[in-house]
Amino acid sequence: MKDKRLYSFLHRQIPVFIVLSLVPGLGYLLLGWLNEVLMPAIVWYLLIIATSIWGVRIYRNFDFNTMSEQRRDRWYQQCTWFMYAFFLLWVLIFLLYVRQDSTNLHYIAIFTEIGASVVASTLLASDRRLYRPTILLLMIPLIIYFFLVGEWYGYILTAFACTLTWVLIYAANSTNQLLMQANYQATHDALTGLHNRQYFIDHFQKRMNTLKERGEFAFLLLIDLDHFKTVNDSLGHDVGDQLLGIVVTRLRQQVPESCVVARLGGDEFIISGSSFAERADCERVALDISGQLILKLKESYVVDQHHIHISASIGVSIISGRDANHNANSFMKEADIAMYEVKAKGRDGVFMFNEELSQRVERHLEIERLLHFALANDEITLHYQPQLNHEGRIIGAETLARWVSPTLGTVPPAQFIPIAEQTGLIVELGTHILETSFKTLREWRDGGIEIEQFSINISMRQLTHYNFVPLVEEMVQRHLDEALSRKLMFEVTESIVAEDIDRVILIMNRLKESNIRFSMDDFGTGYSSLSNLNRLPLDEIKIDRAFIDALTHQDGDRAMVTTILKMASILKLSIVAEGVETEAQLEFLKQHDCPIFQGYYYSQPLPKDQFVAYYRSWQSSGASVAVFS
Ligand code: C2E
Ligand code: CA
Ligand code: CA
């Protein structure tokens, strides 16, 4: 039971033993003086002082968190010898005093021996290797002493002393068992019998210290089962628990003996592997084991007649003993980040933490932190990209968010919008974007800029926010009139079909009462089925840029574009081709009756005043195609 608690327990006993020896020891000095055995008593007391000094050094040398496995073992050995030495000294004083003539001394010596045995059986109960020899060491001389009395009461006392020895060992055994049990529960997971998080963190800290001492490498694998929650939810927790049991059996079979496997909680497991002198070897073995685990965990499971298929995502972190800046926690975090990378890439795989990911995560965190201030400091502005029709008339604009951060520079929306969505800040950010857009729309109309549609991107999290509909209604009321509200086009993405589609339809219909129209953005990239598409109250679809981009070179994509165009006309939906960059693309789209175009061919998204200038130049050039970039 050599865990942190045992070490700390023994560590705490050292000063107790020192005080228990130094203070009563003075009494023995006095007794020695009174009974003319002063010299041996002084020698004995000097030995007690010397052992105490040794004890103080052992006490000071202890720092659980920075000690390597070897140092901890050495420390434990020393501590054990220190305890033996102390009790041996008490045996010595016993032997010294029982050899004297004074009966008083005998009484005191006998009491000392019994007292020391009781102390040993209580204070050393944490380790059998400590209390058993010590109790025997103390009690056997006493038993022999009683026996040698040679009188009937001596034999009775011998029997009593033997019984007491047995009782003391029995009591210590029972305490020890309880301690072991409590320790097992504190360091193991009740369901799977694997080590738990607490144990793993202690163990891993120890490993780290050893690796640092030797400058070696080791790996850490963080395993998370994919879709385990679905099993729990659909088949019940009993089945889930049994499934975990089988997973653990497979983990144990697959992982080499030298690795430590622990359950961090739920369906998350962690493995720390053996040490390597070279990083490359460590990486290779880590990937080998992970690969085998992935395959093994993917084999089908039979629980209560259910055939279950699950996979796992494994994050790998290489622990370097040469890296002074990292600690146990940061390596575990790396494995965690790597595991989330697998999840983000579609699960069922392995990813090894690397510098590129580290930088990405750092930037992600930085964006997350600064995004909060960006809104307050008015760093988020809007650009507007013109939409033109067949005749080259500017009929609309799409609002696109821009963030120029004083610390990070220009952050593209493709980076900060997803982060705003994850953190929920999109609700606040989206409100700001809506409000600014509404004001622009009104300003433009007042300034004589007549467009037919004004598109605003709406995130799913924003759309489904409980307050979204009333908020939009209120803003429409405040900033727009009916004619202007008819120009609004909310762009949503195909991810809405992954949501509760009935609720989404309800929300869209409510907004339609405020004259708002809807466009399906990035059409063709998601997984929405035609039937879903048909159920949504859409007005427009936007063919994704990727298809337009591929028009120039891939026949397959041409067919895709023409199919989408045909489908839109059957469903009576308007259609916008976005990302139009070349004349060839434009010509192709025009030939196939695409009505609206947006892209760099005409213009990039422009700041408000530049959009106005672009519009005016188009107006003054006789309202024909204006190419501007
Ligand atoms: P999106 O809605 O598909 O926006 C179109 C993106 O394509 C814009 O990128 C635009 O600048 C870019 N683009 C337009 N024409 C061309 C072209 O001809 N060639 C190329 N290569 N690109 C073109 P941007 O502004 O970086 O926005 C990226 C994405 O960020 C948007 O994709 C949208 O999903 C999101 N986003 C931007 N602003 C907002 C916003 O205000 N709210 C929300 N919810 N999302 C936004
Ligand atoms: Ca869009
Ligand atoms: Ca788009």
XYZ file of C-alpha atoms and ligand atoms in Angstrom:
677
model
C 0.000 0.000 0.000
C 2.699 2.442 -0.911
C 0.667 5.414 -1.881
C 0.807 9.026 -0.889
C -1.212 8.462 2.270
C 1.093 5.734 3.560
C 4.168 7.823 2.968
C 2.618 10.852 4.620
C 1.416 8.721 7.536
C 4.902 7.342 8.181
C 6.393 10.760 7.675
C 4.165 12.147 10.411
C 5.213 9.384 12.835
C 8.894 10.277 12.724
C 8.668 13.331 15.063
C 6.260 11.389 17.297
C 8.854 8.646 17.742
C 11.590 11.164 18.348
C 9.639 12.960 21.071
C 8.458 9.636 22.579
C 12.097 8.607 22.935
C 13.894 11.806 23.856
C 11.544 12.890 26.674
C 10.959 9.589 28.545
C 14.630 8.803 27.819
C 15.556 11.518 30.353
C 13.676 9.528 33.024
C 15.789 6.503 32.170
C 18.936 8.593 32.551
C 17.771 9.545 36.039
C 17.001 5.907 36.875
C 20.427 4.914 35.604
C 22.026 7.497 37.864
C 20.012 6.345 40.899
C 20.875 2.710 40.249
C 24.499 3.171 39.334
C 24.191 2.261 35.685
C 24.714 5.847 34.609
C 27.418 5.235 32.027
C 25.475 2.633 30.005
C 22.369 4.857 30.308
C 24.313 7.854 28.969
C 25.636 5.788 26.048
C 22.092 4.594 25.386
C 20.732 8.141 25.502
C 23.462 9.342 23.137
C 22.374 6.625 20.729
C 18.789 7.880 21.052
C 20.004 11.412 20.230
C 21.997 10.164 17.239
C 19.015 8.186 15.935
C 16.799 11.244 16.441
C 19.152 13.383 14.371
C 19.047 10.711 11.666
C 15.239 10.781 11.980
C 15.119 14.544 11.554
C 17.154 14.208 8.358
C 14.829 11.535 7.015
C 11.891 13.730 7.965
C 13.337 16.688 6.080
C 14.255 14.654 3.001
C 10.641 13.929 2.277
C 8.810 15.765 -0.495
C 6.309 13.411 -2.047
C 5.539 15.504 -5.091
C 9.085 15.930 -6.347
C 10.466 12.484 -5.416
C 11.005 9.915 -8.155
C 9.936 6.299 -7.686
C 13.481 5.286 -6.786
C 13.927 8.104 -4.297
C 10.638 7.272 -2.671
C 11.669 3.632 -2.362
C 14.998 4.636 -0.853
C 13.278 7.002 1.538
C 10.885 4.291 2.617
C 13.765 1.901 3.253
C 15.535 4.475 5.393
C 12.372 5.207 7.290
C 11.905 1.483 7.970
C 15.459 1.124 9.288
C 14.968 4.200 11.416
C 11.872 2.657 13.049
C 13.648 -0.668 13.622
C 16.596 1.179 15.156
C 14.406 3.099 17.555
C 12.602 0.042 18.835
C 15.875 -1.855 19.059
C 17.168 0.869 21.365
C 14.169 0.340 23.609
C 14.909 -3.387 23.689
C 18.467 -2.523 24.665
C 17.410 -0.401 27.632
C 15.061 -3.176 28.667
C 17.879 -5.699 28.544
C 20.116 -3.321 30.474
C 17.647 -2.679 33.304
C 16.306 -6.193 33.793
C 19.840 -7.310 34.458
C 20.068 -4.988 37.499
C 19.120 -6.089 40.972
C 16.562 -3.400 41.804
C 13.014 -4.725 41.400
C 11.795 -1.179 40.680
C 13.924 -1.100 37.578
C 12.448 -4.407 36.470
C 8.941 -3.024 36.763
C 9.871 0.024 34.749
C 11.672 -2.050 32.132
C 8.716 -4.408 31.757
C 6.312 -1.520 31.420
C 8.587 0.111 28.860
C 8.625 -3.018 26.754
C 4.868 -3.461 26.849
C 4.289 0.237 26.186
C 6.661 0.192 23.207
C 4.873 -2.858 21.782
C 1.507 -1.125 22.028
C 2.988 1.935 20.319
C 4.395 -0.279 17.551
C 1.094 -2.073 17.028
C -0.851 1.188 16.700
C 1.529 3.582 14.985
C 3.046 1.094 12.559
C -0.227 -0.591 11.585
C 0.020 0.742 8.057
C 2.676 -1.783 7.046
C 2.957 -5.455 8.062
C 6.650 -5.422 7.352
C 7.026 -2.780 10.037
C 4.795 -3.829 12.881
C 5.261 -7.613 12.819
C 9.046 -7.746 13.323
C 8.903 -4.805 15.718
C 6.280 -6.330 17.996
C 8.195 -9.626 18.001
C 11.473 -7.826 18.608
C 9.984 -6.133 21.666
C 7.925 -8.966 23.088
C 10.242 -11.978 22.660
C 12.873 -10.682 25.151
C 10.037 -10.052 27.599
C 8.657 -13.558 27.135
C 12.105 -15.033 27.659
C 12.589 -12.830 30.720
C 9.360 -14.090 32.301
C 10.219 -17.629 31.414
C 13.633 -17.347 33.004
C 12.047 -16.272 36.299
C 11.563 -20.013 36.770
C 8.676 -19.652 39.233
C 5.026 -20.572 38.617
C 3.996 -16.908 38.246
C 6.797 -16.518 35.722
C 5.222 -19.195 33.520
C 1.830 -17.558 33.883
C 3.347 -14.231 32.868
C 5.036 -15.968 29.925
C 1.631 -17.217 28.810
C 0.161 -13.727 29.292
C 2.972 -12.121 27.333
C 2.498 -14.618 24.491
C -1.214 -13.867 24.453
C -0.544 -10.119 24.473
C 1.876 -10.539 21.552
C -0.812 -12.357 19.622
C -3.444 -9.718 20.529
C -1.165 -6.868 19.486
C -0.404 -8.493 16.138
C -4.060 -9.373 15.670
C -5.143 -5.779 16.427
C -2.525 -4.379 14.079
C -3.600 -6.864 11.379
C -7.220 -5.750 11.686
C -6.302 -2.064 11.509
C -4.046 -2.837 8.595
C -6.865 -4.607 6.740
C -9.194 -1.678 7.285
C -6.533 0.723 6.074
C -5.893 -1.411 2.998
C -9.594 -1.559 2.254
C -10.049 2.181 2.657
C -6.994 2.729 0.531
C -8.236 0.365 -2.161
C -11.537 2.203 -2.281
C -9.816 5.545 -2.399
C -7.547 4.527 -5.263
C -9.794 2.255 -7.337
C -12.889 2.668 -9.386
C -15.753 0.659 -7.892
C -17.330 -0.346 -11.213
C -14.323 -1.574 -13.176
C -11.705 -2.246 -10.509
C -9.244 -0.080 -12.411
C -7.241 2.607 -10.666
C -9.098 5.880 -10.339
C -8.230 9.466 -11.218
C -6.776 10.263 -7.795
C -4.430 7.301 -7.873
C -3.429 8.041 -11.426
C -2.518 11.632 -10.690
C -0.273 10.550 -7.786
C 1.260 7.766 -9.812
C 1.812 9.977 -12.788
C 3.484 12.654 -10.696
C 5.907 9.971 -9.475
C 6.534 8.849 -13.054
C 7.199 12.409 -14.143
C 9.800 12.872 -11.429
C 11.590 9.678 -12.488
C 11.512 10.699 -16.153
C 12.948 14.086 -15.262
C 15.773 12.506 -13.271
C 16.688 10.260 -16.191
C 15.807 12.543 -19.091
C 13.573 9.846 -20.592
C 10.284 9.749 -22.501
C 6.978 8.043 -21.876
C 3.531 8.224 -23.418
C 0.116 9.027 -22.140
C -3.000 7.749 -23.926
C -6.364 9.268 -23.208
C -9.192 7.082 -24.456
C -12.754 8.244 -24.781
C -15.444 5.958 -26.125
C -17.513 7.394 -28.953
C -21.264 7.671 -28.532
C -21.209 5.814 -25.225
C -23.923 8.149 -23.989
C -26.234 6.873 -26.702
C -25.767 3.307 -25.423
C -26.530 4.451 -21.882
C -29.542 6.466 -22.963
C -31.040 3.908 -25.304
C -30.201 0.592 -23.614
C -29.995 1.688 -19.987
C -27.220 2.141 -17.481
C -27.035 -1.567 -16.671
C -26.059 -2.375 -20.212
C -23.723 0.628 -20.214
C -22.002 -0.650 -17.068
C -21.585 -4.138 -18.484
C -20.242 -2.705 -21.692
C -17.647 -0.754 -19.712
C -16.658 -4.002 -18.011
C -15.937 -5.623 -21.388
C -14.092 -2.532 -22.572
C -11.860 -2.751 -19.504
C -11.166 -6.445 -20.103
C -10.109 -5.629 -23.653
C -7.950 -2.744 -22.462
C -6.216 -5.035 -19.970
C -5.608 -7.671 -22.654
C -4.234 -5.226 -25.138
C -2.051 -3.021 -22.978
C 1.425 -4.245 -21.919
C 1.929 -5.131 -18.243
C 4.275 -2.213 -17.735
C 1.486 0.308 -18.408
C -0.835 1.717 -15.771
C -4.488 1.884 -16.800
C -6.987 4.056 -14.931
C -10.556 5.178 -15.377
C -10.847 8.927 -15.179
C -14.625 8.826 -15.049
C -17.581 7.997 -17.308
C -16.232 6.467 -20.493
C -12.800 8.034 -20.217
C -9.666 5.966 -19.581
C -6.027 6.876 -19.307
C -2.910 4.815 -19.818
C 0.629 5.746 -18.905
C 3.273 3.723 -20.682
C 6.806 2.570 -19.997
C 9.935 4.705 -20.423
C 12.053 5.179 -23.533
C 15.441 6.756 -24.041
C 14.448 8.099 -27.473
C 11.387 10.112 -28.390
C 10.927 8.377 -31.747
C 10.691 4.929 -30.123
C 8.210 6.248 -27.610
C 6.030 7.760 -30.364
C 6.145 4.583 -32.417
C 5.083 2.344 -29.541
C 2.383 4.808 -28.457
C 0.884 4.802 -31.953
C 1.194 1.007 -32.243
C -0.656 0.419 -28.993
C -3.280 3.055 -29.828
C -3.860 1.517 -33.253
C -4.339 -1.939 -31.739
C -6.664 -0.531 -29.099
C -8.802 1.210 -31.696
C -9.251 -2.069 -33.556
C -9.884 -4.116 -30.429
C -12.448 -1.687 -29.020
C -14.269 -1.588 -32.347
C -15.009 -5.324 -32.327
C -18.686 -5.859 -31.633
C -19.957 -6.341 -28.090
C -22.766 -8.583 -26.957
C -24.472 -7.424 -23.766
C -27.839 -8.859 -22.670
C -28.467 -10.060 -26.220
C -27.797 -6.596 -27.619
C -25.151 -6.353 -30.298
C -23.367 -3.085 -29.718
C -20.795 -1.340 -31.870
C -18.733 1.470 -30.462
C -15.444 3.062 -31.364
C -12.905 5.085 -29.442
C -11.036 8.360 -29.804
C -7.487 8.331 -28.472
C -5.373 11.383 -27.688
C -1.632 10.787 -27.287
C 0.788 12.981 -25.423
C 4.508 12.293 -25.273
C 5.967 13.077 -21.887
C 9.465 14.373 -22.074
C 11.682 14.204 -19.010
C 13.859 16.836 -20.664
C 11.164 19.454 -20.677
C 11.411 21.465 -17.486
C 8.374 23.650 -18.130
C 5.819 20.871 -18.207
C 4.203 19.173 -15.271
C 1.917 16.165 -14.901
C -1.169 18.290 -15.343
C -0.045 19.918 -18.549
C 0.746 16.565 -20.163
C -2.671 15.239 -19.228
C -4.190 18.359 -20.715
C -2.257 17.776 -23.937
C -3.629 14.241 -24.233
C -7.073 15.697 -23.626
C -6.660 18.308 -26.349
C -5.369 15.655 -28.769
C -8.377 13.484 -27.944
C -10.756 16.368 -28.674
C -8.990 16.842 -31.982
C -9.942 13.251 -32.878
C -13.526 13.967 -31.838
C -13.573 17.114 -33.950
C -12.247 15.179 -36.941
C -15.133 12.720 -36.756
C -14.079 10.394 -33.886
C -12.754 6.830 -34.146
C -9.055 7.588 -34.426
C -5.776 8.556 -32.848
C -4.115 11.945 -32.669
C -0.743 12.810 -31.212
C -0.400 16.202 -29.600
C 2.055 18.394 -31.494
C 3.348 21.928 -31.670
C 0.925 22.971 -34.408
C -2.060 21.838 -32.351
C -0.624 23.521 -29.303
C -0.419 26.833 -31.152
C -3.890 26.394 -32.548
C -5.276 25.752 -29.099
C -3.410 28.721 -27.698
C -4.801 30.958 -30.387
C -8.243 29.502 -29.828
C -8.017 30.373 -26.131
C -6.676 33.813 -26.936
C -9.539 34.458 -29.368
C -12.000 33.215 -26.786
C -10.565 35.527 -24.152
C -10.348 38.613 -26.366
C -13.676 38.137 -28.095
C -15.407 39.262 -24.916
C -13.594 42.588 -25.060
C -13.953 42.876 -28.834
C -17.651 43.564 -28.520
C -17.263 46.015 -25.672
C -14.469 47.869 -27.508
C -16.366 48.007 -30.779
C -13.711 46.039 -32.666
C -16.241 44.018 -34.645
C -17.381 45.791 -37.771
C -19.405 44.725 -40.763
C -18.512 44.446 -44.411
C -21.042 44.109 -47.185
C -20.651 42.022 -50.312
C -22.768 42.995 -53.306
C -25.074 40.514 -55.012
C -25.807 41.149 -58.698
C -28.373 39.818 -61.095
C -28.236 38.734 -64.771
C -28.113 42.271 -66.033
C -25.327 43.226 -63.615
C -27.651 45.204 -61.396
C -26.803 45.347 -57.686
C -29.844 43.759 -56.138
C -28.558 42.821 -52.723
C -25.814 42.594 -50.160
C -24.583 40.063 -47.641
C -23.396 41.246 -44.242
C -20.101 39.683 -43.167
C -18.491 40.255 -39.793
C -14.916 41.532 -39.503
C -12.698 41.643 -36.448
C -9.464 43.567 -36.279
C -8.009 42.960 -32.843
C -5.240 45.231 -31.518
C -3.421 42.134 -30.197
C -4.262 39.405 -32.710
C -4.553 41.448 -35.884
C -7.255 40.512 -38.365
C -9.132 37.429 -37.225
C -11.215 35.815 -40.000
C -14.869 35.105 -39.148
C -14.322 31.440 -39.994
C -12.151 31.423 -36.851
C -14.023 33.587 -34.413
C -17.640 32.764 -35.314
C -17.317 29.057 -34.396
C -15.671 30.071 -31.109
C -18.440 32.554 -30.430
C -20.890 29.730 -31.114
C -19.150 27.370 -28.698
C -18.971 29.919 -25.919
C -22.481 31.225 -26.443
C -21.166 34.708 -27.154
C -22.761 34.420 -30.580
C -26.049 35.512 -29.048
C -24.615 38.849 -27.981
C -22.430 39.151 -31.079
C -25.350 38.222 -33.330
C -27.528 40.864 -31.711
C -24.850 43.476 -32.365
C -24.581 42.339 -36.003
C -28.355 42.424 -36.477
C -28.672 45.874 -34.962
C -25.797 47.306 -37.020
C -27.137 45.703 -40.198
C -30.644 47.047 -39.636
C -29.269 50.549 -39.127
C -27.196 50.256 -42.321
C -30.183 49.048 -44.320
C -32.200 52.027 -43.167
C -29.368 54.501 -43.727
C -28.872 53.209 -47.267
C -32.530 53.460 -48.133
C -32.559 57.013 -46.785
C -29.466 57.701 -48.911
C -31.114 56.407 -52.056
C -29.505 52.984 -52.214
C -32.236 50.662 -53.372
C -31.560 46.962 -52.989
C -34.044 44.112 -53.015
C -32.465 41.866 -50.453
C -30.213 42.215 -47.497
C -28.691 38.967 -46.239
C -27.543 38.374 -42.679
C -25.875 35.167 -41.476
C -27.624 33.624 -38.491
C -25.979 30.924 -36.406
C -27.958 27.954 -35.257
C -27.320 28.678 -31.621
C -28.558 32.200 -32.172
C -31.691 31.132 -34.041
C -32.692 28.609 -31.400
C -31.999 30.935 -28.472
C -35.207 31.341 -26.473
C -35.177 35.108 -26.856
C -34.329 35.302 -30.560
C -37.810 35.793 -32.021
C -38.937 38.558 -29.619
C -35.545 40.222 -30.018
C -35.786 40.307 -33.807
C -39.408 41.487 -33.675
C -38.437 44.285 -31.345
C -35.477 45.358 -33.495
C -37.515 45.246 -36.687
C -40.092 47.478 -34.986
C -37.453 49.894 -33.778
C -35.305 50.277 -36.908
C -37.308 49.245 -39.959
C -40.641 49.723 -41.623
C -42.588 47.077 -43.497
C -40.949 47.701 -46.852
C -37.490 47.416 -45.356
C -38.295 44.315 -43.327
C -39.328 42.603 -46.592
C -35.748 42.950 -47.783
C -34.333 40.934 -44.889
C -32.938 37.513 -45.741
C -31.615 35.347 -42.900
C -28.956 32.895 -44.045
C -28.975 29.624 -42.148
C -26.842 26.542 -42.780
C -27.743 22.920 -43.334
C -26.747 22.181 -39.734
C -30.279 23.124 -38.749
C -31.520 19.746 -39.907
C -29.454 18.239 -37.095
C -31.535 20.253 -34.634
C -35.063 19.668 -33.514
C -36.422 20.445 -36.969
C -40.025 20.991 -35.874
C -38.924 23.644 -33.435
C -36.740 25.291 -36.076
C -39.688 25.381 -38.487
C -41.802 26.981 -35.779
C -39.183 29.676 -35.174
C -38.775 30.345 -38.891
C -42.509 30.658 -39.360
C -42.762 33.096 -36.467
C -40.056 35.233 -38.075
C -41.798 35.040 -41.410
C -44.658 36.896 -39.746
C -42.196 39.805 -39.474
C -41.650 39.476 -43.250
C -38.241 37.864 -42.892
C -37.155 35.489 -45.649
C -34.739 32.569 -45.352
C -31.816 31.364 -47.407
C -30.021 28.030 -47.124
C -26.336 28.918 -47.044
C -23.478 26.692 -48.258
C -25.999 24.472 -49.989
C -24.707 21.047 -51.007
C -22.055 20.699 -48.313
C -24.245 19.300 -45.543
C -26.445 16.286 -45.275
C -29.916 17.720 -45.492
C -32.339 15.470 -47.290
C -34.668 16.778 -49.923
C -37.658 16.051 -47.731
C -36.238 18.139 -44.908
C -35.407 20.884 -47.338
C -38.947 20.845 -48.569
C -40.348 21.144 -45.063
C -38.330 24.242 -44.193
C -39.963 27.548 -45.145
C -37.095 28.599 -47.407
C -37.026 31.328 -50.034
C -33.546 30.964 -51.436
C -30.561 28.665 -51.592
C -26.924 29.623 -51.954
C -24.795 27.197 -53.941
C -21.629 26.684 -51.979
C -18.454 28.321 -53.210
C -16.741 24.943 -53.493
C -19.057 23.925 -56.361
C -18.564 27.195 -58.183
C -14.826 26.869 -57.697
C -14.834 23.378 -59.173
C -16.931 24.471 -62.190
C -13.847 25.377 -64.137
C -12.321 21.931 -64.016
C -14.648 19.150 -62.922
C -17.498 17.809 -64.990
C -19.106 16.123 -62.004
C -19.485 19.439 -60.228
C -20.985 21.045 -63.286
C -23.712 18.416 -63.152
C -24.108 19.155 -59.449
C -24.553 22.873 -60.082
C -27.042 22.380 -62.895
C -28.981 19.889 -60.762
C -29.161 22.325 -57.848
C -30.311 25.060 -60.227
C -33.042 22.824 -61.656
C -34.120 21.689 -58.231
C -34.350 25.272 -56.995
C -36.560 26.191 -59.910
C -38.843 23.187 -59.257
C -39.080 24.086 -55.569
C -39.657 27.713 -56.613
C -36.654 28.912 -54.663
C -34.461 31.795 -55.633
C -30.810 30.942 -55.994
C -27.517 32.725 -55.385
C -24.189 31.463 -56.680
C -21.535 32.554 -54.222
C -17.797 32.742 -54.725
C -18.006 33.661 -58.383
C -14.459 34.631 -59.275
C -14.077 34.290 -63.035
C -15.889 35.268 -66.161
C -16.038 31.598 -67.199
C -17.885 30.683 -64.027
C -20.262 33.588 -64.496
C -20.943 32.639 -68.114
C -21.643 29.028 -67.218
C -24.034 30.086 -64.453
C -25.788 32.584 -66.678
C -26.254 29.952 -69.381
C -27.943 27.738 -66.840
C -30.273 30.474 -65.648
C -28.727 31.196 -62.291
C -30.369 34.487 -61.287
C -28.024 36.015 -58.676
C -24.238 36.153 -58.331
C -21.939 37.080 -55.509
C -18.165 36.872 -55.515
C -14.782 38.449 -56.056
C -15.476 38.670 -59.783
C -17.661 41.636 -58.925
C -16.435 42.659 -55.553
C -14.993 41.531 -52.242
C -17.002 42.294 -49.104
C -16.611 46.067 -48.612
C -16.697 48.448 -45.659
C -19.919 50.438 -45.546
C -18.674 53.618 -47.243
C -16.872 51.648 -49.958
C -20.038 49.688 -50.655
C -21.829 53.013 -51.085
C -19.085 54.214 -53.440
C -19.297 50.949 -55.399
C -23.062 51.341 -55.696
C -22.772 54.976 -56.831
C -20.126 54.173 -59.433
C -22.356 51.415 -60.787
C -25.305 53.881 -60.815
C -23.348 56.575 -62.615
C -21.820 54.135 -65.118
C -25.308 53.638 -66.502
C -26.197 50.748 -64.267
C -24.227 48.098 -66.073
C -21.715 45.581 -64.752
C -19.225 47.151 -62.402
C -16.128 45.109 -61.709
C -14.447 46.313 -58.572
C -11.909 44.718 -56.303
P -20.392 32.454 -45.776
O -21.661 32.917 -45.172
O -20.462 31.303 -46.705
O -19.757 33.722 -46.421
C -19.132 33.737 -47.649
C -17.661 33.774 -47.485
O -17.052 33.658 -48.753
C -17.164 35.098 -46.916
O -16.010 34.788 -46.152
C -16.754 35.875 -48.159
O -15.792 36.843 -47.895
C -16.183 34.758 -49.000
N -16.257 35.051 -50.419
C -17.190 35.778 -51.082
N -16.919 35.782 -52.403
C -15.814 35.036 -52.593
C -15.040 34.672 -53.739
O -15.339 35.026 -54.854
N -13.980 33.873 -53.517
C -13.618 33.462 -52.294
N -12.531 32.701 -52.179
N -14.308 33.795 -51.197
C -15.408 34.583 -51.356
P -15.849 35.391 -44.753
O -16.325 36.793 -44.716
O -14.483 35.094 -44.330
O -16.863 34.568 -43.883
C -16.676 33.246 -43.622
C -17.842 32.648 -42.911
O -17.995 33.202 -41.613
C -19.162 32.934 -43.576
O -19.339 32.058 -44.612
C -20.119 32.720 -42.450
O -20.356 31.341 -42.273
C -19.344 33.216 -41.254
N -19.763 34.580 -40.985
C -19.273 35.737 -41.451
N -19.939 36.775 -40.914
C -20.887 36.272 -40.118
C -21.914 36.842 -39.293
O -22.105 38.051 -39.235
N -22.698 35.983 -38.574
C -22.526 34.644 -38.637
N -23.321 33.878 -37.917
N -21.587 34.076 -39.411
C -20.775 34.876 -40.137
Ca -23.513 33.455 -45.830
Ca -21.880 30.505 -47.902
